[in-house]
Coordinates of C-alpha atoms and ligand atoms in Angstrom, one line a residue:
X26 CA 34.2 25.4 -10.8
X27 CA 30.6 25.6 -9.5
X28 CA 31.8 24.1 -6.3
X29 CA 32.8 21.0 -4.5
X30 CA 32.4 19.4 -1.2
X31 CA 35.8 19.3 0.5
X32 CA 39.1 18.6 -1.3
X33 CA 39.9 15.5 0.7
X34 CA 37.4 13.4 -1.3
X35 CA 38.8 11.1 -3.9
X36 CA 36.4 10.5 -6.8
X37 CA 34.8 7.2 -7.4
X38 CA 33.7 8.3 -10.9
X39 CA 34.6 11.1 -13.2
X40 CA 32.2 12.2 -16.0
X41 CA 33.5 14.5 -18.7
X42 CA 31.6 16.0 -21.6
X43 CA 28.6 18.3 -21.8
X44 CA 26.8 18.0 -18.5
X45 CA 23.6 19.8 -17.5
X46 CA 23.6 20.5 -13.7
X47 CA 20.4 22.6 -13.8
X48 CA 22.2 24.8 -11.2
X49 CA 20.7 28.3 -11.0
X50 CA 17.2 29.5 -11.6
X51 CA 17.1 29.0 -15.4
X52 CA 19.0 27.4 -18.1
X53 CA 20.8 24.0 -18.2
X54 CA 23.9 25.0 -16.0
X55 CA 26.3 23.3 -18.4
X56 CA 29.7 22.2 -17.0
X57 CA 32.6 20.2 -18.5
X58 CA 32.9 17.6 -15.8
X59 CA 31.4 16.3 -12.6
X60 CA 33.0 14.2 -9.9
X61 CA 31.1 11.5 -8.0
X62 CA 31.9 10.0 -4.6
X63 CA 29.7 7.8 -2.4
X64 CA 26.8 8.1 -4.8
X65 CA 26.7 11.9 -4.8
X66 CA 28.1 14.6 -7.1
X67 CA 30.9 16.2 -5.1
X68 CA 32.3 18.5 -7.7
X69 CA 31.1 20.2 -10.9
X70 CA 32.9 22.6 -13.1
X71 CA 35.8 22.7 -15.6
X72 CA 37.6 19.6 -16.8
X73 CA 40.8 20.7 -15.2
X74 CA 39.4 21.5 -11.8
X75 CA 37.4 18.3 -11.4
X76 CA 40.2 16.1 -12.8
X77 CA 42.4 17.4 -10.1
X78 CA 40.2 15.5 -7.6
X79 CA 40.7 12.1 -9.5
X80 CA 42.9 9.4 -8.0
X81 CA 44.3 6.1 -9.2
X82 CA 41.1 4.3 -8.4
X83 CA 38.8 6.8 -10.0
X84 CA 36.7 5.2 -12.9
X85 CA 35.9 7.3 -15.9
X86 CA 32.7 7.4 -17.8
X87 CA 33.4 7.6 -21.5
X88 CA 31.0 9.7 -23.5
X89 CA 30.8 10.1 -27.3
X90 CA 31.1 13.7 -28.7
X91 CA 27.5 13.6 -29.8
X92 CA 26.2 12.8 -26.3
X93 CA 25.1 14.9 -23.3
X94 CA 24.5 14.2 -19.7
X95 CA 21.2 15.2 -18.1
X96 CA 19.8 14.4 -14.6
X97 CA 17.8 11.2 -14.7
X98 CA 14.0 11.7 -14.8
X99 CA 11.2 11.4 -12.3
X100 CA 7.6 10.7 -13.3
X101 CA 5.4 12.7 -10.9
X102 CA 2.1 11.0 -11.7
X103 CA 1.7 7.3 -12.3
X104 CA -0.7 4.6 -11.1
X105 CA 1.8 1.8 -10.4
X106 CA -0.6 -1.0 -9.6
X107 CA -2.7 -0.5 -12.7
X108 CA 0.4 0.1 -14.8
X109 CA 2.0 -3.1 -13.5
X110 CA -1.1 -5.1 -14.4
X111 CA -0.5 -4.2 -18.0
X112 CA 2.8 -6.2 -17.9
X113 CA 0.9 -9.5 -18.5
X114 CA -1.7 -8.0 -20.7
X115 CA -1.8 -8.7 -24.4
X116 CA -0.7 -5.6 -26.3
X117 CA -2.7 -4.9 -29.5
X118 CA -1.4 -1.4 -30.0
X119 CA 0.6 -2.4 -33.0
X120 CA -2.3 -3.9 -34.9
X121 CA -3.8 -2.3 -38.0
X122 CA -6.7 -4.7 -38.5
X123 CA -9.0 -7.0 -36.5
X124 CA -7.4 -10.0 -38.2
X125 CA -3.9 -9.0 -36.9
X126 CA -5.4 -8.5 -33.4
X127 CA -7.1 -11.9 -33.5
X128 CA -3.8 -13.6 -34.5
X129 CA -2.0 -12.2 -31.4
X130 CA -5.0 -13.1 -29.2
X131 CA -5.0 -16.7 -30.5
X132 CA -1.3 -17.1 -29.5
X133 CA -1.9 -15.6 -26.1
X134 CA -4.9 -18.0 -25.6
X135 CA -2.7 -21.0 -26.3
X136 CA -0.1 -19.9 -23.7
X137 CA -2.7 -19.4 -20.9
X138 CA -3.9 -22.2 -18.6
X139 CA -7.5 -23.3 -18.9
X140 CA -10.0 -21.1 -17.2
X141 CA -7.5 -18.1 -16.7
X142 CA -8.8 -14.7 -17.8
X143 CA -7.2 -13.2 -20.8
X144 CA -6.6 -9.4 -20.5
X145 CA -5.4 -7.0 -23.0
X146 CA -5.3 -3.4 -24.3
X147 CA -4.4 -1.2 -27.2
X148 CA -6.9 -1.9 -30.0
X149 CA -8.1 1.1 -31.8
X150 CA -11.5 1.3 -33.6
X151 CA -10.2 4.2 -35.7
X152 CA -7.6 1.8 -37.2
X153 CA -9.7 -1.4 -37.3
X154 CA -12.6 0.4 -39.0
X155 CA -15.5 -1.2 -37.0
X156 CA -16.3 -2.2 -33.5
X157 CA -15.2 -5.8 -32.9
X158 CA -17.6 -8.3 -31.3
X159 CA -17.7 -11.1 -28.8
X160 CA -18.3 -13.5 -31.8
X161 CA -15.0 -12.3 -33.3
X162 CA -13.2 -12.9 -30.0
X163 CA -14.9 -16.3 -29.4
X164 CA -13.4 -17.6 -32.6
X165 CA -9.9 -17.5 -31.1
X166 CA -10.3 -17.7 -27.3
X167 CA -12.8 -20.6 -27.4
X168 CA -14.9 -20.3 -24.2
X169 CA -12.3 -18.3 -22.2
X170 CA -13.3 -15.2 -20.3
X171 CA -11.5 -12.3 -22.0
X172 CA -11.6 -8.5 -21.9
X173 CA -9.6 -6.1 -24.0
X174 CA -9.4 -2.4 -23.3
X175 CA -9.4 0.0 -26.2
X176 CA -6.3 2.2 -26.8
X177 CA -7.8 5.2 -24.9
X178 CA -9.4 2.9 -22.2
X179 CA -13.0 4.1 -22.7
X180 CA -14.4 0.7 -23.7
X181 CA -13.7 -3.0 -23.3
X182 CA -14.2 -5.7 -25.9
X183 CA -15.3 -8.9 -24.2
X184 CA -15.8 -12.5 -25.0
X185 CA -19.1 -14.4 -24.6
X186 CA -17.6 -16.3 -21.6
X187 CA -16.8 -12.9 -19.9
X188 CA -20.4 -11.7 -20.5
X189 CA -21.7 -15.0 -19.1
X190 CA -19.5 -14.6 -16.0
X191 CA -20.9 -11.1 -15.5
X192 CA -24.5 -12.1 -16.2
X193 CA -24.8 -9.7 -19.2
X194 CA -27.8 -10.6 -21.4
X195 CA -30.3 -8.9 -23.6
X196 CA -32.4 -7.9 -20.6
X197 CA -29.5 -6.2 -18.7
X198 CA -30.0 -2.5 -18.5
X199 CA -27.3 0.0 -19.2
X200 CA -25.6 1.5 -16.0
X201 CA -26.0 5.2 -15.6
X202 CA -22.4 6.0 -16.5
X203 CA -22.0 3.7 -19.5
X204 CA -23.6 1.8 -22.4
X205 CA -23.8 -1.8 -23.5
X206 CA -23.5 -2.0 -27.3
X207 CA -26.3 -4.0 -28.8
X208 CA -27.4 -5.4 -32.2
X209 CA -30.7 -4.7 -33.9
X210 CA -32.4 -7.4 -31.8
X211 CA -31.1 -5.9 -28.6
X212 CA -28.5 -8.5 -27.9
X213 CA -25.2 -7.3 -26.4
X214 CA -22.5 -7.4 -29.0
X215 CA -19.5 -7.7 -26.7
X216 CA -18.6 -4.0 -26.5
X217 CA -19.0 -2.1 -23.2
X218 CA -18.6 1.6 -23.3
X219 CA -17.4 3.8 -20.4
X220 CA -18.7 2.8 -17.0
X221 CA -20.4 -0.4 -18.4
X222 CA -16.8 -1.8 -18.7
X223 CA -16.9 -2.4 -14.9
X224 CA -19.7 -5.0 -15.4
X225 CA -17.1 -7.4 -16.7
X226 CA -13.7 -6.1 -15.3
X227 CA -14.9 -6.4 -11.7
X228 CA -15.3 -10.1 -12.2
X229 CA -11.7 -10.7 -13.2
X230 CA -9.7 -12.4 -10.4
X231 CA -7.6 -10.0 -8.3
X232 CA -3.9 -10.7 -8.7
X233 CA -2.1 -12.4 -5.8
X234 CA 0.4 -10.4 -3.8
X235 CA 3.4 -12.2 -5.3
X236 CA 2.0 -11.9 -8.8
X237 CA 1.6 -8.1 -8.2
X238 CA 5.0 -7.8 -6.7
X239 CA 6.7 -9.5 -9.7
X240 CA 4.6 -7.3 -12.1
X241 CA 5.6 -4.1 -10.3
X242 CA 9.2 -5.1 -10.3
X243 CA 9.2 -5.9 -14.0
X244 CA 7.3 -2.8 -14.9
X245 CA 9.7 -0.5 -12.9
X246 CA 12.7 -2.1 -14.6
X247 CA 11.2 -1.0 -17.9
X248 CA 11.1 2.5 -16.7
X249 CA 14.8 2.7 -16.4
X250 CA 15.1 2.3 -20.2
X251 CA 13.4 5.7 -20.5
X252 CA 15.7 7.3 -18.0
X253 CA 13.1 7.3 -15.2
X254 CA 14.7 6.5 -11.8
X255 CA 11.8 7.6 -9.5
X256 CA 8.0 7.8 -9.7
X257 CA 5.2 9.3 -7.7
X258 CA 2.4 6.8 -7.5
X259 CA -0.9 8.7 -7.3
X260 CA -2.8 5.8 -5.8
X261 CA -4.8 2.8 -7.0
X262 CA -8.2 3.3 -8.6
X263 CA -9.7 0.6 -6.3
X264 CA -9.2 2.2 -2.9
X265 CA -6.8 0.1 -0.8
X266 CA -8.6 0.8 2.4
X267 CA -6.7 -1.6 4.7
X268 CA -3.3 -0.6 3.0
X269 CA -2.4 -4.2 2.1
X270 CA -2.4 -3.6 -1.7
X271 CA -0.1 -1.5 -3.7
X272 CA 1.5 0.4 -0.8
X273 CA 2.4 -2.8 1.1
X274 CA 3.7 -4.4 -2.1
X275 CA 6.0 -1.5 -2.9
X276 CA 7.2 -1.5 0.7
X277 CA 8.0 -5.2 0.6
X278 CA 9.8 -4.9 -2.7
X279 CA 11.9 -2.1 -1.4
X280 CA 12.8 -4.0 1.8
X281 CA 13.6 -7.0 -0.3
X282 CA 16.0 -5.1 -2.5
X283 CA 13.6 -5.6 -5.5
X284 CA 12.5 -2.1 -6.3
X285 CA 14.3 -0.9 -9.5
X286 CA 13.1 2.7 -9.1
X287 CA 12.4 4.9 -6.1
X288 CA 8.7 5.2 -5.3
X289 CA 6.5 7.6 -3.3
X290 CA 3.2 5.7 -2.9
X291 CA -0.1 7.5 -2.2
X292 CA -3.6 6.6 -0.8
X293 CA -7.2 7.4 -1.6
X294 CA -9.5 9.2 0.8
X295 CA -11.0 5.9 2.0
X296 CA -7.6 4.9 3.4
X297 CA -6.9 8.1 5.3
X298 CA -8.0 6.9 8.7
X299 CA -5.9 3.8 8.4
X300 CA -2.9 5.8 7.2
X301 CA -3.2 8.2 10.2
X302 CA -3.5 5.3 12.6
X303 CA -0.5 3.6 11.0
X304 CA 1.6 6.8 11.5
X305 CA 2.2 7.3 7.8
X306 CA 3.8 10.7 7.0
X307 CA 4.5 12.2 3.5
X308 CA 8.1 11.7 2.6
X309 CA 8.8 9.2 5.3
X310 CA 10.0 5.6 4.4
X311 CA 7.2 3.0 4.4
X312 CA 9.5 0.3 5.8
X313 CA 13.2 -0.5 6.4
X314 CA 14.3 0.8 3.0
X315 CA 14.1 4.5 2.1
X316 CA 13.5 3.5 -1.6
X317 CA 9.7 3.3 -0.9
X318 CA 8.2 6.4 0.8
X319 CA 4.8 7.6 1.6
X320 CA 3.4 10.1 -0.9
X321 CA 0.1 11.9 -0.7
X322 CA -3.6 11.7 0.2
X323 CA -5.3 11.7 -3.3
X324 CA -8.7 13.3 -3.6
X325 CA -10.8 13.3 -6.8
X326 CA -12.2 16.8 -7.2
X327 CA -14.1 16.2 -10.5
X328 CA -14.4 14.0 -13.6
X329 CA -12.7 14.2 -17.0
X330 CA -12.6 16.3 -20.2
X331 CA -13.6 13.6 -22.7
X332 CA -16.7 12.7 -20.7
X333 CA -17.5 16.4 -20.0
X334 CA -17.8 15.5 -16.3
X335 CA -15.1 18.0 -15.2
X336 CA -16.5 20.9 -13.3
X337 CA -16.4 24.3 -15.1
X338 CA -17.0 27.9 -14.1
X339 CA -18.9 28.5 -17.3
X340 CA -21.0 25.7 -19.1
X341 CA -19.7 23.2 -21.5
X342 CA -20.3 24.0 -25.2
X343 CA -23.2 22.2 -26.7
X344 CA -22.3 19.0 -28.5
X345 CA -24.8 18.0 -31.2
X346 CA -23.1 14.6 -31.6
X347 CA -23.2 13.5 -28.0
X348 CA -26.0 15.4 -26.5
X349 CA -26.0 17.1 -23.1
X350 CA -23.0 16.6 -20.6
X351 CA -23.9 13.7 -18.4
X352 CA -23.5 15.5 -15.0
X353 CA -25.2 18.8 -15.9
X354 CA -24.2 21.9 -18.0
X355 CA -21.1 22.7 -16.0
X356 CA -20.2 19.2 -14.9
X357 CA -20.1 18.4 -11.1
X358 CA -17.6 18.3 -8.3
X359 CA -17.1 14.7 -7.1
X360 CA -15.9 16.0 -3.7
X361 CA -17.2 19.4 -2.5
X362 CA -14.8 22.2 -1.6
X363 CA -15.7 21.9 2.0
X364 CA -15.0 18.2 2.1
X365 CA -11.7 18.7 0.3
X366 CA -10.7 21.4 2.9
X367 CA -11.7 19.1 5.8
X368 CA -9.8 16.1 4.4
X369 CA -6.7 18.2 3.6
X370 CA -6.6 19.8 7.1
X371 CA -7.1 16.4 8.8
X372 CA -4.3 15.0 6.8
X373 CA -1.9 17.9 7.2
X374 CA -2.3 17.8 11.0
X375 CA -0.7 14.3 10.8
X376 CA 2.0 15.3 8.4
X377 CA 0.2 14.0 5.3
X378 CA 0.2 16.2 2.2
X379 CA -2.7 16.3 -0.2
X380 CA -2.9 15.9 -4.0
X381 CA -6.2 16.9 -5.6
X382 CA -7.3 15.7 -9.1
X383 CA -8.8 18.9 -10.7
X384 CA -9.5 19.1 -14.4
X385 CA -12.1 21.9 -14.7
X386 CA -11.4 25.5 -13.8
X387 CA -14.1 25.5 -11.1
X388 CA -12.5 22.5 -9.4
X389 CA -9.0 24.0 -9.7
X390 CA -10.3 27.0 -7.9
X391 CA -12.0 24.9 -5.2
X392 CA -8.8 22.8 -4.8
X393 CA -6.7 26.0 -4.4
X394 CA -9.2 27.3 -1.8
X395 CA -9.1 23.9 0.0
X396 CA -5.4 23.7 0.2
X397 CA -4.7 27.4 1.0
X398 CA -5.2 27.0 4.7
X399 CA -2.7 24.2 5.0
X400 CA -0.2 25.5 2.5
X401 CA 3.4 25.0 3.8
X402 CA 2.3 23.0 6.8
X403 CA 3.7 19.6 5.7
X404 CA 7.3 18.6 4.9
X405 CA 6.2 17.6 1.4
X406 CA 4.2 20.3 -0.4
X407 CA 0.5 19.9 -1.5
X408 CA -0.3 19.6 -5.1
X409 CA -3.0 19.7 -7.7
X410 CA -3.1 17.1 -10.5
X411 CA -3.8 17.9 -14.1
X412 CA -5.2 21.5 -13.8
X413 CA -6.2 21.3 -17.4
X414 CA -8.3 24.5 -17.3
X415 CA -7.4 27.4 -15.0
X416 CA -9.3 30.7 -14.7
X417 CA -6.9 33.6 -15.3
X418 CA -7.6 34.8 -11.8
X419 CA -6.2 31.6 -10.3
X420 CA -3.0 31.1 -12.3
X421 CA -0.8 33.0 -9.8
X422 CA -2.0 31.1 -6.8
X423 CA 0.2 28.0 -7.4
X424 CA 3.3 30.1 -6.9
X425 CA 1.8 32.2 -4.0
X426 CA 0.7 29.2 -2.0
X427 CA 3.6 26.9 -2.9
X428 CA 1.1 24.3 -4.4
X429 CA 2.8 22.1 -7.0
X430 CA 1.2 22.0 -10.5
X431 CA 1.4 18.4 -11.4
X432 CA 0.7 18.2 -15.1
X433 CA 1.0 15.6 -17.8
X434 CA 1.9 17.2 -21.2
X435 CA 1.2 13.9 -23.0
X436 CA -2.6 14.4 -22.2
X437 CA -2.6 17.3 -24.6
X438 CA -2.0 15.0 -27.5
X439 CA -5.4 13.4 -27.3
X440 CA -7.1 16.2 -25.4
X441 CA -6.6 19.1 -27.8
X442 CA -9.5 18.1 -30.0
X443 CA -11.9 17.4 -27.1
X444 CA -10.8 20.7 -25.4
X445 CA -11.9 22.7 -28.4
X446 CA -15.1 20.7 -28.8
X447 CA -16.0 21.0 -25.1
X448 CA -14.8 24.6 -24.3
X449 CA -14.8 26.3 -27.7
X450 CA -13.0 29.6 -27.7
X451 CA -12.0 29.2 -24.1
X452 CA -10.0 26.1 -24.7
X453 CA -6.7 27.7 -25.8
X454 CA -7.1 30.7 -23.6
X455 CA -7.4 28.8 -20.3
X456 CA -6.3 25.3 -21.3
X457 CA -3.1 23.6 -20.2
X458 CA -1.6 26.9 -18.9
X459 CA 1.9 25.6 -18.2
X460 CA 3.9 28.7 -19.1
X461 CA 1.6 31.1 -17.4
X462 CA 1.6 29.1 -14.1
X463 CA 5.4 28.7 -14.2
X464 CA 5.7 32.4 -15.1
X465 CA 3.8 33.3 -11.9
X466 CA 6.2 31.2 -9.8
X467 CA 4.3 27.9 -9.8
X468 CA 6.4 24.8 -9.9
X469 CA 5.5 22.3 -12.7
X470 CA 6.1 18.6 -12.1
X471 CA 5.6 16.3 -15.2
X472 CA 4.3 12.8 -15.3
X473 CA 2.5 10.7 -17.9
X474 CA -0.4 9.3 -15.9
X475 CA 0.4 5.7 -17.0
X476 CA -1.3 3.4 -17.8
X477 CA -3.8 5.9 -19.1
X478 CA -1.1 7.3 -21.4
X479 CA 2.1 5.6 -22.5
X480 CA 4.7 6.0 -19.8
X481 CA 7.4 7.2 -22.3
X482 CA 8.3 10.7 -21.0
X483 CA 9.9 11.9 -24.2
X484 CA 6.9 12.7 -26.4
X485 CA 5.4 14.7 -23.5
X486 CA 8.6 16.7 -23.2
X487 CA 8.3 17.5 -26.9
X488 CA 4.7 18.5 -26.5
X489 CA 5.6 20.8 -23.6
X490 CA 8.0 22.8 -25.8
X491 CA 6.0 22.7 -29.1
X492 CA 2.4 22.6 -27.9
X493 CA 1.9 20.4 -30.9
X494 CA 2.2 16.7 -31.9
X495 CA 3.1 14.8 -35.1
X496 CA -0.3 13.0 -34.9
X497 CA -2.1 16.4 -35.4
X498 CA -2.8 18.1 -38.7
X499 CA 0.3 19.8 -40.0
X500 CA 0.9 23.2 -38.5
X501 CA -1.7 22.7 -35.7
X502 CA -0.6 24.2 -32.4
X503 CA -2.6 24.4 -29.2
X504 CA -2.1 27.7 -27.2
X505 CA 1.4 28.5 -28.5
X506 CA 1.9 31.1 -25.8
X507 CA 1.9 28.3 -23.2
X508 CA 5.0 26.5 -24.7
X509 CA 7.9 26.0 -22.3
X510 CA 11.6 26.5 -23.1
X511 CA 13.4 23.2 -23.3
X512 CA 15.3 23.8 -20.0
X513 CA 12.0 24.6 -18.2
X514 CA 10.5 21.3 -19.5
X515 CA 13.6 19.3 -18.5
X516 CA 13.5 20.8 -15.0
X517 CA 9.8 19.8 -14.7
X518 CA 10.8 16.2 -15.3
X519 CA 13.6 15.9 -12.8
X520 CA 14.5 18.8 -10.5
X521 CA 11.0 20.0 -9.8
X522 CA 9.3 16.6 -9.1
X523 CA 12.1 15.9 -6.7
X524 CA 11.4 19.1 -4.8
X525 CA 7.7 18.4 -5.0
X526 CA 8.4 15.1 -3.3
X527 CA 10.5 16.7 -0.6
X528 CA 13.8 15.6 -2.0
X529 CA 15.9 18.7 -2.5
X530 CA 19.1 16.7 -3.1
X531 CA 17.8 14.9 -6.2
X532 CA 17.0 15.8 -9.8
X533 CA 20.0 18.1 -10.4
X534 CA 23.7 17.5 -10.9
X535 CA 25.4 20.2 -8.9
X536 CA 27.5 19.4 -5.8
X537 CA 25.5 17.7 -3.1
X538 CA 23.0 16.1 -5.4
X539 CA 22.6 12.3 -5.6
X540 CA 24.3 11.2 -8.9
X541 CA 21.1 10.2 -10.8
X542 CA 22.4 10.6 -14.3
X543 CA 21.5 9.7 -17.9
X544 CA 23.5 9.9 -21.1
X545 CA 21.4 10.9 -24.1
X546 CA 22.1 11.9 -27.7
X547 CA 23.0 15.6 -27.9
X548 CA 20.4 16.1 -30.6
X549 CA 17.8 15.8 -27.9
X550 CA 18.8 19.3 -26.7
X551 CA 20.5 20.7 -29.8
X552 CA 17.8 20.1 -32.3
X553 CA 14.9 18.9 -30.2
X554 CA 11.8 19.9 -32.1
X555 CA 12.6 19.9 -35.8
X556 CA 9.6 18.1 -37.3
X557 CA 9.8 14.5 -36.0
X558 CA 12.5 15.9 -33.8
X559 CA 15.1 14.1 -31.7
X560 CA 13.5 15.0 -28.3
X561 CA 10.3 12.9 -28.7
X562 CA 12.2 9.7 -29.6
X563 CA 15.1 10.1 -27.2
X564 CA 16.4 6.9 -25.5
X565 CA 19.2 7.1 -22.9
X566 CA 22.2 5.0 -23.7
X567 CA 23.2 4.8 -20.0
X568 CA 21.4 5.5 -16.7
X569 CA 23.0 5.8 -13.3
X570 CA 21.3 5.9 -9.9
X571 CA 23.4 7.2 -7.0
X572 CA 26.5 6.8 -9.3
X573 CA 25.8 3.1 -10.1
X574 CA 24.8 1.9 -13.6
X575 CA 21.2 0.7 -13.5
X576 CA 20.6 0.6 -17.2
X577 CA 22.8 0.3 -20.3
X578 CA 21.6 0.0 -23.9
Ligands
ZN1 ZN1 -3.9 9.7 -12.7

């Protein structure tokens, strides 16, 4: 027996089979049985020892021989408001042709009331073969304002009515951070690249509070099907300055008993003063219910890989196809190191921990420098988001300073190509250094950055252990030396994100932990990464939160 919490306890629930407790520093910590009482694991060990604690009223969880139990997952980086808004968006991700997309859009158009905006996502120019146009869209949405994000969210396809609402015409000039696609005569075609997308999307009506609440509730219920029982929301893209948007909605949902997963909700820099005045503290409940808690101050340190706006120590490689990087040869910080340090210390003095978005190695270094003076001073640790490129001199500092490395393995699927284009020979040497950071004592916390990537955590877990993806050319591996062992990857998706959120009694299944449990096919751990392996397509059959069934397939 690994241990138990007092022999007087009678078990509410007994789980027998192959159960990963994640006890100890490494490995899965397999046991034959766990006993659950009052929502927590109270005993873990051999079948015989745990069964001895069962009484007449103890329920038993039946497992098939080809199933295992793992701790349920936590997504450490999501944008809940933006993700929830996708609930009512038209999904074009399954369409191979423009015609198939138009058919789905025609149906959606018929369902919507007159005048309502039609929103969607998921079309893919690589599959459709050519850029669709406003004229294509007008044929099926007849005068309705409509905008449809591409699969990778770098452009929107808009209807003529949407362009009219935004005042886009032949004379409209391109914004500095984007491009309006035009025909030979200079007329906009209905395709807005990068920052030009905002010309239209900012005109779409904001959802009402109740609409947003229902969408967040529905979206969070979907997460349970993947085994996710908690998420860390890394703040809205539109700064919620007066704290009446996402954070208030999540609080109200929790207080009303309508929040299917536990949420830590964060703020942008613009809302820091309001959060300090309101007495928000990282890890503390937002309202009556402890299911919604305050997360982090989120600071943007730089831009992105694809756009080559991330800030690097050495210049970006030259790119004949796209010309010079838009913000200079090394990219640019969007917040200076001094500003980041000032914000982090102001926040820490009031019990608010900081999370810094840092893609380039120069920004990762600046973020580590900014957080070093406040390391360990908040109940919830500080963290750095993404850290896609880390100079070898900085890899040990995450462990030294106790700064969480919040990474999204699924990003590597689409990023590998752009990393090699943008950083050349450096890409695999300093890119996505998960094993090295963990090897130097840094704590990895996994998320998917939904809605910018699909929220499904399982393909990301597979990428973390293979450093490869079925969508890549056969045999292609990106930085094989950075591959994690399977137990390291699993820990990064449950135990570590819980610790990173200041919840040391979640994410494992040893005695004392909350019984957040999922039952998955054994193949997920026994043959996880055989080509097209079981790990990337895993779906739990059963998910429990605090010992209660919250999802059953
Ligand atoms: Zn994000």
